[in-house]
Amino acid sequence: MWAGLLVLLAPVHGAQAATQQATAQQQPAQRPGELMDRLVADKLVWSTLIAIDQANRTGNYSVLRALGSESFQRTNSEVQLAATFRNLRANQVDLSNTLIISPIYEGAPTVTGGVLRAKGVYPLRPVAIGFDLLFEQNNGGWKVLGLFVAPLVRASGR
């Protein structure tokens, strides 16, 4: 059960079509639903969670925002990002521990329509961290398109 909802999904309709057209010219075509290389997905997830952790520790969300796609940046100001992650800050959730273990994915990270989705959990103690991240292909790399990061709370009775 997710303890909080931190979703920052940028509108992808028009922007995604333009991005797909541009990336088709720059990168080899990827088949719909193609599995992503595990190491690449792990690095993207790790670096994104560390960017969130550092933004929370410093109060400076400019780098996190800069890691985002154009549509993510249009949708999310630094002030909005700070407000979104207020609960993680207030509860002093330490995301740096995600560097010491590999994530456990809920289904393999896949690329569909130029968008990579990586969803899963870091089984940390005492509190596991759940994530659902979207990345968009951009100039041979990946940019954050959407974020969901939250501590997980066990359902009562388990």
PDB file of C-alpha atoms in Angstrom:
ATOM      1  CA  MET A   1       0.000   0.000   0.000  1.00  0.00           C
ATOM      2  CA  TRP A   2       1.437   3.392  -0.972  1.00  0.00           C
ATOM      3  CA  ALA A   3       1.726   5.786   1.934  1.00  0.00           C
ATOM      4  CA  GLY A   4       1.526   8.923  -0.170  1.00  0.00           C
ATOM      5  CA  LEU A   5       0.852  10.069  -3.651  1.00  0.00           C
ATOM      6  CA  LEU A   6       3.601  12.035  -5.352  1.00  0.00           C
ATOM      7  CA  VAL A   7       2.717  11.940  -9.006  1.00  0.00           C
ATOM      8  CA  LEU A   8       4.210  14.418 -11.427  1.00  0.00           C
ATOM      9  CA  LEU A   9       3.162  13.203 -14.810  1.00  0.00           C
ATOM     10  CA  ALA A  10       3.575  15.758 -17.529  1.00  0.00           C
ATOM     11  CA  PRO A  11       1.078  15.923 -20.378  1.00  0.00           C
ATOM     12  CA  VAL A  12       2.511  13.652 -23.026  1.00  0.00           C
ATOM     13  CA  HIS A  13       0.070  13.767 -25.918  1.00  0.00           C
ATOM     14  CA  GLY A  14       1.462  16.459 -28.234  1.00  0.00           C
ATOM     15  CA  ALA A  15       4.875  16.588 -26.623  1.00  0.00           C
ATOM     16  CA  GLN A  16       5.267  12.826 -26.830  1.00  0.00           C
ATOM     17  CA  ALA A  17       4.461  12.774 -30.549  1.00  0.00           C
ATOM     18  CA  ALA A  18       7.071  15.468 -31.238  1.00  0.00           C
ATOM     19  CA  THR A  19       9.599  13.706 -29.029  1.00  0.00           C
ATOM     20  CA  GLN A  20       8.983  10.356 -30.709  1.00  0.00           C
ATOM     21  CA  GLN A  21       9.491  11.885 -34.143  1.00  0.00           C
ATOM     22  CA  ALA A  22      12.736  13.583 -33.085  1.00  0.00           C
ATOM     23  CA  THR A  23      14.092  10.497 -31.337  1.00  0.00           C
ATOM     24  CA  ALA A  24      13.231   8.254 -34.251  1.00  0.00           C
ATOM     25  CA  GLN A  25      15.716  10.262 -36.274  1.00  0.00           C
ATOM     26  CA  GLN A  26      18.425  10.078 -33.575  1.00  0.00           C
ATOM     27  CA  GLN A  27      18.170   6.537 -32.215  1.00  0.00           C
ATOM     28  CA  PRO A  28      17.481   3.059 -33.524  1.00  0.00           C
ATOM     29  CA  ALA A  29      13.796   2.220 -33.358  1.00  0.00           C
ATOM     30  CA  GLN A  30      12.682   0.372 -30.246  1.00  0.00           C
ATOM     31  CA  ARG A  31       9.887  -2.115 -30.480  1.00  0.00           C
ATOM     32  CA  PRO A  32       6.764  -1.327 -28.439  1.00  0.00           C
ATOM     33  CA  GLY A  33       7.061  -2.839 -24.980  1.00  0.00           C
ATOM     34  CA  GLU A  34      10.750  -3.651 -25.453  1.00  0.00           C
ATOM     35  CA  LEU A  35      12.529  -4.677 -22.280  1.00  0.00           C
ATOM     36  CA  MET A  36      15.067  -2.177 -21.054  1.00  0.00           C
ATOM     37  CA  ASP A  37      18.629  -3.146 -20.186  1.00  0.00           C
ATOM     38  CA  ARG A  38      18.540  -3.807 -16.428  1.00  0.00           C
ATOM     39  CA  LEU A  39      21.734  -1.892 -15.626  1.00  0.00           C
ATOM     40  CA  VAL A  40      20.572   1.176 -17.557  1.00  0.00           C
ATOM     41  CA  ALA A  41      17.200   1.102 -15.774  1.00  0.00           C
ATOM     42  CA  ASP A  42      18.892   0.667 -12.377  1.00  0.00           C
ATOM     43  CA  LYS A  43      21.187   3.644 -13.011  1.00  0.00           C
ATOM     44  CA  LEU A  44      18.261   5.846 -14.056  1.00  0.00           C
ATOM     45  CA  VAL A  45      16.266   4.899 -10.960  1.00  0.00           C
ATOM     46  CA  TRP A  46      19.250   5.309  -8.617  1.00  0.00           C
ATOM     47  CA  SER A  47      20.250   8.688 -10.036  1.00  0.00           C
ATOM     48  CA  THR A  48      16.683  10.003  -9.915  1.00  0.00           C
ATOM     49  CA  LEU A  49      16.130   8.959  -6.311  1.00  0.00           C
ATOM     50  CA  ILE A  50      19.462  10.484  -5.305  1.00  0.00           C
ATOM     51  CA  ALA A  51      18.507  13.715  -7.093  1.00  0.00           C
ATOM     52  CA  ILE A  52      15.279  13.765  -5.063  1.00  0.00           C
ATOM     53  CA  ASP A  53      17.198  13.008  -1.858  1.00  0.00           C
ATOM     54  CA  GLN A  54      19.716  15.788  -2.485  1.00  0.00           C
ATOM     55  CA  ALA A  55      16.957  18.239  -3.394  1.00  0.00           C
ATOM     56  CA  ASN A  56      15.188  17.349  -0.147  1.00  0.00           C
ATOM     57  CA  ARG A  57      18.379  17.783   1.891  1.00  0.00           C
ATOM     58  CA  THR A  58      19.314  21.140   0.350  1.00  0.00           C
ATOM     59  CA  GLY A  59      15.900  22.599  -0.454  1.00  0.00           C
ATOM     60  CA  ASN A  60      17.195  23.244  -3.973  1.00  0.00           C
ATOM     61  CA  TYR A  61      15.062  21.520  -6.625  1.00  0.00           C
ATOM     62  CA  SER A  62      16.718  23.116  -9.662  1.00  0.00           C
ATOM     63  CA  VAL A  63      18.857  20.079 -10.574  1.00  0.00           C
ATOM     64  CA  LEU A  64      15.942  17.668 -10.164  1.00  0.00           C
ATOM     65  CA  ARG A  65      13.854  19.888 -12.439  1.00  0.00           C
ATOM     66  CA  ALA A  66      16.725  20.177 -14.946  1.00  0.00           C
ATOM     67  CA  LEU A  67      16.866  16.372 -15.202  1.00  0.00           C
ATOM     68  CA  GLY A  68      13.323  16.452 -16.512  1.00  0.00           C
ATOM     69  CA  SER A  69      12.026  16.517 -20.049  1.00  0.00           C
ATOM     70  CA  GLU A  70      10.743  19.773 -21.500  1.00  0.00           C
ATOM     71  CA  SER A  71       7.148  18.827 -20.715  1.00  0.00           C
ATOM     72  CA  PHE A  72       8.130  17.878 -17.134  1.00  0.00           C
ATOM     73  CA  GLN A  73       9.848  21.245 -16.691  1.00  0.00           C
ATOM     74  CA  ARG A  74       6.821  23.112 -18.078  1.00  0.00           C
ATOM     75  CA  THR A  75       4.528  21.274 -15.696  1.00  0.00           C
ATOM     76  CA  ASN A  76       6.700  21.389 -12.556  1.00  0.00           C
ATOM     77  CA  SER A  77       8.361  24.465 -11.099  1.00  0.00           C
ATOM     78  CA  GLU A  78      10.975  24.200  -8.349  1.00  0.00           C
ATOM     79  CA  VAL A  79       8.353  25.454  -5.892  1.00  0.00           C
ATOM     80  CA  GLN A  80       5.897  22.753  -6.997  1.00  0.00           C
ATOM     81  CA  LEU A  81       8.560  20.057  -6.669  1.00  0.00           C
ATOM     82  CA  ALA A  82       9.392  21.254  -3.156  1.00  0.00           C
ATOM     83  CA  ALA A  83       5.712  21.111  -2.220  1.00  0.00           C
ATOM     84  CA  THR A  84       5.341  17.651  -3.735  1.00  0.00           C
ATOM     85  CA  PHE A  85       8.186  16.210  -1.687  1.00  0.00           C
ATOM     86  CA  ARG A  86       7.287  18.055   1.517  1.00  0.00           C
ATOM     87  CA  ASN A  87       6.153  14.847   3.270  1.00  0.00           C
ATOM     88  CA  LEU A  88       9.391  13.023   2.460  1.00  0.00           C
ATOM     89  CA  ARG A  89      11.328  15.986   3.883  1.00  0.00           C
ATOM     90  CA  ALA A  90       9.122  16.327   6.938  1.00  0.00           C
ATOM     91  CA  ASN A  91       9.452  12.614   7.712  1.00  0.00           C
ATOM     92  CA  GLN A  92      13.195  12.723   7.016  1.00  0.00           C
ATOM     93  CA  VAL A  93      12.991   9.828   4.566  1.00  0.00           C
ATOM     94  CA  ASP A  94      16.567   8.943   3.619  1.00  0.00           C
ATOM     95  CA  LEU A  95      16.613   7.959  -0.047  1.00  0.00           C
ATOM     96  CA  SER A  96      20.410   7.640  -0.107  1.00  0.00           C
ATOM     97  CA  ASN A  97      20.093   4.070   1.157  1.00  0.00           C
ATOM     98  CA  THR A  98      18.654   3.134  -2.231  1.00  0.00           C
ATOM     99  CA  LEU A  99      22.232   3.206  -3.538  1.00  0.00           C
ATOM    100  CA  ILE A 100      23.266   0.168  -1.520  1.00  0.00           C
ATOM    101  CA  ILE A 101      20.772  -2.319  -2.991  1.00  0.00           C
ATOM    102  CA  SER A 102      19.161  -3.020  -6.335  1.00  0.00           C
ATOM    103  CA  PRO A 103      15.515  -2.186  -6.829  1.00  0.00           C
ATOM    104  CA  ILE A 104      12.959  -4.963  -7.105  1.00  0.00           C
ATOM    105  CA  TYR A 105      10.847  -4.193 -10.155  1.00  0.00           C
ATOM    106  CA  GLU A 106       7.153  -4.854 -10.488  1.00  0.00           C
ATOM    107  CA  GLY A 107       7.524  -6.260 -13.966  1.00  0.00           C
ATOM    108  CA  ALA A 108      10.612  -5.563 -16.023  1.00  0.00           C
ATOM    109  CA  PRO A 109      11.294  -1.942 -17.023  1.00  0.00           C
ATOM    110  CA  THR A 110       9.988  -1.535 -20.571  1.00  0.00           C
ATOM    111  CA  VAL A 111      10.018   1.088 -23.289  1.00  0.00           C
ATOM    112  CA  THR A 112       6.750   1.854 -25.049  1.00  0.00           C
ATOM    113  CA  GLY A 113       6.397   4.746 -27.457  1.00  0.00           C
ATOM    114  CA  GLY A 114       9.774   6.173 -26.450  1.00  0.00           C
ATOM    115  CA  VAL A 115       8.801   6.193 -22.760  1.00  0.00           C
ATOM    116  CA  LEU A 116      10.568   3.995 -20.211  1.00  0.00           C
ATOM    117  CA  ARG A 117       8.574   2.960 -17.162  1.00  0.00           C
ATOM    118  CA  ALA A 118      10.337   1.586 -14.096  1.00  0.00           C
ATOM    119  CA  LYS A 119       8.077   0.651 -11.195  1.00  0.00           C
ATOM    120  CA  GLY A 120       9.056  -1.173  -8.044  1.00  0.00           C
ATOM    121  CA  VAL A 121      10.345  -1.069  -4.518  1.00  0.00           C
ATOM    122  CA  TYR A 122      13.513  -0.785  -2.503  1.00  0.00           C
ATOM    123  CA  PRO A 123      12.984  -3.220   0.414  1.00  0.00           C
ATOM    124  CA  LEU A 124      14.755  -1.052   2.979  1.00  0.00           C
ATOM    125  CA  ARG A 125      14.265  -1.340   6.728  1.00  0.00           C
ATOM    126  CA  PRO A 126      12.494  -0.049   8.648  1.00  0.00           C
ATOM    127  CA  VAL A 127      10.545   1.507   5.747  1.00  0.00           C
ATOM    128  CA  ALA A 128      10.560   0.312   2.152  1.00  0.00           C
ATOM    129  CA  ILE A 129      10.510   2.892  -0.643  1.00  0.00           C
ATOM    130  CA  GLY A 130       8.106   2.497  -3.553  1.00  0.00           C
ATOM    131  CA  PHE A 131       8.639   4.191  -6.894  1.00  0.00           C
ATOM    132  CA  ASP A 132       7.014   4.567 -10.284  1.00  0.00           C
ATOM    133  CA  LEU A 133       9.197   6.545 -12.681  1.00  0.00           C
ATOM    134  CA  LEU A 134       8.760   7.535 -16.299  1.00  0.00           C
ATOM    135  CA  PHE A 135      11.614   8.591 -18.561  1.00  0.00           C
ATOM    136  CA  GLU A 136      11.517   9.977 -22.080  1.00  0.00           C
ATOM    137  CA  GLN A 137      14.187   9.481 -24.737  1.00  0.00           C
ATOM    138  CA  ASN A 138      16.017  12.715 -25.447  1.00  0.00           C
ATOM    139  CA  ASN A 139      19.169  13.307 -27.514  1.00  0.00           C
ATOM    140  CA  GLY A 140      20.503   9.796 -26.999  1.00  0.00           C
ATOM    141  CA  GLY A 141      19.722   9.761 -23.271  1.00  0.00           C
ATOM    142  CA  TRP A 142      16.786   9.723 -20.901  1.00  0.00           C
ATOM    143  CA  LYS A 143      14.975  12.592 -19.159  1.00  0.00           C
ATOM    144  CA  VAL A 144      12.516  12.346 -16.264  1.00  0.00           C
ATOM    145  CA  LEU A 145       8.921  12.504 -17.459  1.00  0.00           C
ATOM    146  CA  GLY A 146       7.052  11.519 -14.299  1.00  0.00           C
ATOM    147  CA  LEU A 147       7.791  10.723 -10.651  1.00  0.00           C
ATOM    148  CA  PHE A 148       6.104   8.812  -7.883  1.00  0.00           C
ATOM    149  CA  VAL A 149       8.183   8.078  -4.778  1.00  0.00           C
ATOM    150  CA  ALA A 150       6.746   7.181  -1.383  1.00  0.00           C
ATOM    151  CA  PRO A 151       7.497   5.200   1.747  1.00  0.00           C
ATOM    152  CA  LEU A 152       5.465   1.994   1.866  1.00  0.00           C
ATOM    153  CA  VAL A 153       3.253   1.148   4.791  1.00  0.00           C
ATOM    154  CA  ARG A 154       2.271  -2.425   5.485  1.00  0.00           C
ATOM    155  CA  ALA A 155      -1.428  -3.139   5.460  1.00  0.00           C
ATOM    156  CA  SER A 156      -2.714  -3.780   8.979  1.00  0.00           C
ATOM    157  CA  GLY A 157      -2.914  -7.404   9.998  1.00  0.00           C
ATOM    158  CA  ARG A 158       0.118  -8.526   7.969  1.00  0.00           C
TER     159      ARG A 158
END
